[in-house]
PDB file of C-alpha atoms in Angstrom:
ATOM      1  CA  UNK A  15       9.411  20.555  -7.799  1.00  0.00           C
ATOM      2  CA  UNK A  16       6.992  20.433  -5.056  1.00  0.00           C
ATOM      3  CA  UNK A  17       6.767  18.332  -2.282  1.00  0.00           C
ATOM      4  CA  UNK A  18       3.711  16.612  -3.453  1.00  0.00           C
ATOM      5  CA  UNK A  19       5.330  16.025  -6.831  1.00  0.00           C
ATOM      6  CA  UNK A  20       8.723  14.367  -5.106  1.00  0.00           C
ATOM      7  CA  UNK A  21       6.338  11.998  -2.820  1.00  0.00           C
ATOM      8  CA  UNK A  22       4.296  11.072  -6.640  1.00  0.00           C
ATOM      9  CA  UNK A  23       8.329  10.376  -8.366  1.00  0.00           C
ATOM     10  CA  UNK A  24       9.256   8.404  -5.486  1.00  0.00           C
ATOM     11  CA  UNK A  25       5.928   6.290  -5.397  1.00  0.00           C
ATOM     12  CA  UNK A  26       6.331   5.696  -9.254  1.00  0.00           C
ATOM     13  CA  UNK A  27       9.539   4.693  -8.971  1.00  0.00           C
ATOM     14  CA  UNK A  28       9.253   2.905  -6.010  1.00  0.00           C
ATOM     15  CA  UNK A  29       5.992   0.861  -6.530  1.00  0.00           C
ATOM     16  CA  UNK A  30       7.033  -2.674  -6.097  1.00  0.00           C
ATOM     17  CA  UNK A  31       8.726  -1.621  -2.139  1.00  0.00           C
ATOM     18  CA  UNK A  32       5.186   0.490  -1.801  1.00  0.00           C
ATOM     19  CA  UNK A  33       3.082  -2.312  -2.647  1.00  0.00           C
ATOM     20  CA  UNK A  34       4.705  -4.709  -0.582  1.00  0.00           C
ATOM     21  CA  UNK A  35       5.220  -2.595   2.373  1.00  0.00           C
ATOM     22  CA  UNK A  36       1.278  -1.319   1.707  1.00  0.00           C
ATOM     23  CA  UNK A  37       0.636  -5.167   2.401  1.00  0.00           C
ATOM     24  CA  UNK A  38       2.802  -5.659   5.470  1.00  0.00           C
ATOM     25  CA  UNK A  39       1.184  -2.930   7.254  1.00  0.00           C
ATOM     26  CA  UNK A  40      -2.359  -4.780   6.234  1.00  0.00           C
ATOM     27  CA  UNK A  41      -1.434  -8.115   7.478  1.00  0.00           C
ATOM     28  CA  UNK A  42      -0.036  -6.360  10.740  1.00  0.00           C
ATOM     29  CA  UNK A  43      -3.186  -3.811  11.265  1.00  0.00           C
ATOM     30  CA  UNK A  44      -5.363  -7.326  10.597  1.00  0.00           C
ATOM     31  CA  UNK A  45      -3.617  -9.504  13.017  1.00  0.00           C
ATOM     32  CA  UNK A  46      -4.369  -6.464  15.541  1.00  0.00           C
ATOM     33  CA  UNK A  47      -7.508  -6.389  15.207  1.00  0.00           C
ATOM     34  CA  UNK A  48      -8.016 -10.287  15.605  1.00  0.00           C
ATOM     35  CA  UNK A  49      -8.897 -11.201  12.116  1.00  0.00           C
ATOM     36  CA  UNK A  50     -11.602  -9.449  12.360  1.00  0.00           C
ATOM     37  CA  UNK A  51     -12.088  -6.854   9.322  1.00  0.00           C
ATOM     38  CA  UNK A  52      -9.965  -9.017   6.911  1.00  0.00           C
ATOM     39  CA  UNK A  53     -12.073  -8.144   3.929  1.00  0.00           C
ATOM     40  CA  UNK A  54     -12.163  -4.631   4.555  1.00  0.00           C
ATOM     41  CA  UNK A  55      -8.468  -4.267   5.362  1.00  0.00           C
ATOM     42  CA  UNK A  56      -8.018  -6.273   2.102  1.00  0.00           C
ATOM     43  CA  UNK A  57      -9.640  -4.435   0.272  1.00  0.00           C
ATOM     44  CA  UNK A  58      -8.456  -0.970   1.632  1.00  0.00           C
ATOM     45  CA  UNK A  59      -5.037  -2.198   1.095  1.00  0.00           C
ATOM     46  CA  UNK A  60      -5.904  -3.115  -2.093  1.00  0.00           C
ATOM     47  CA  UNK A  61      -7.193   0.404  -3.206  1.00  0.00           C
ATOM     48  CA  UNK A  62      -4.178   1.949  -1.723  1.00  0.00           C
ATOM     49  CA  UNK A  63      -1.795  -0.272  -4.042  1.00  0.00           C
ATOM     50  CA  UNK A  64      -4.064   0.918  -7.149  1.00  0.00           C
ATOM     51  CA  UNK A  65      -3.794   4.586  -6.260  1.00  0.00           C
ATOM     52  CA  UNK A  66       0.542   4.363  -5.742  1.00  0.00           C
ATOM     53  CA  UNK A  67       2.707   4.529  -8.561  1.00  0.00           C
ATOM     54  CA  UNK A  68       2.312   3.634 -11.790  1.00  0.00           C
ATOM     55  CA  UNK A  69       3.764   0.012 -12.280  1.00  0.00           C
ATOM     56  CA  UNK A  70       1.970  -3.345 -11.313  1.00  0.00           C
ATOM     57  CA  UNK A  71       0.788  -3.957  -7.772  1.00  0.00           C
ATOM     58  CA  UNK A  72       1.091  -6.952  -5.640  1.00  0.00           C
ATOM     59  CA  UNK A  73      -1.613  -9.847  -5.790  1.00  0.00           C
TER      60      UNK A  73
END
């Protein structure tokens, strides 16, 4: 099993920590950047939850 395919099983598996630490690092890069590129870190976090494992990702 590659390395790629170990980082894919643990993302699947994993997808609920992911998607909540995916959102963490949003709110933190957003409060950084004083509030101002909410919508596009929003929405770049929200892509990134799409794209990582297969189960359901955070609102």
């Amino acid at each position: 099993m590659s390395f790629m395919d170990k980082a894919k099983d643990f993302l699947d598996k994993h997808d609920e920590q992911v998607d909540q630490a995916l959102e963490k690092v949003g709110d933190e890069v957003d409060k950084r950047t004083g509030h101002k590129h909410t919508a596009q870190i929003d929405k770049a976090v929200d892509e990134a939850q799409k794209r990582t494992g297969s189960g359901d990702t955070q609102p």
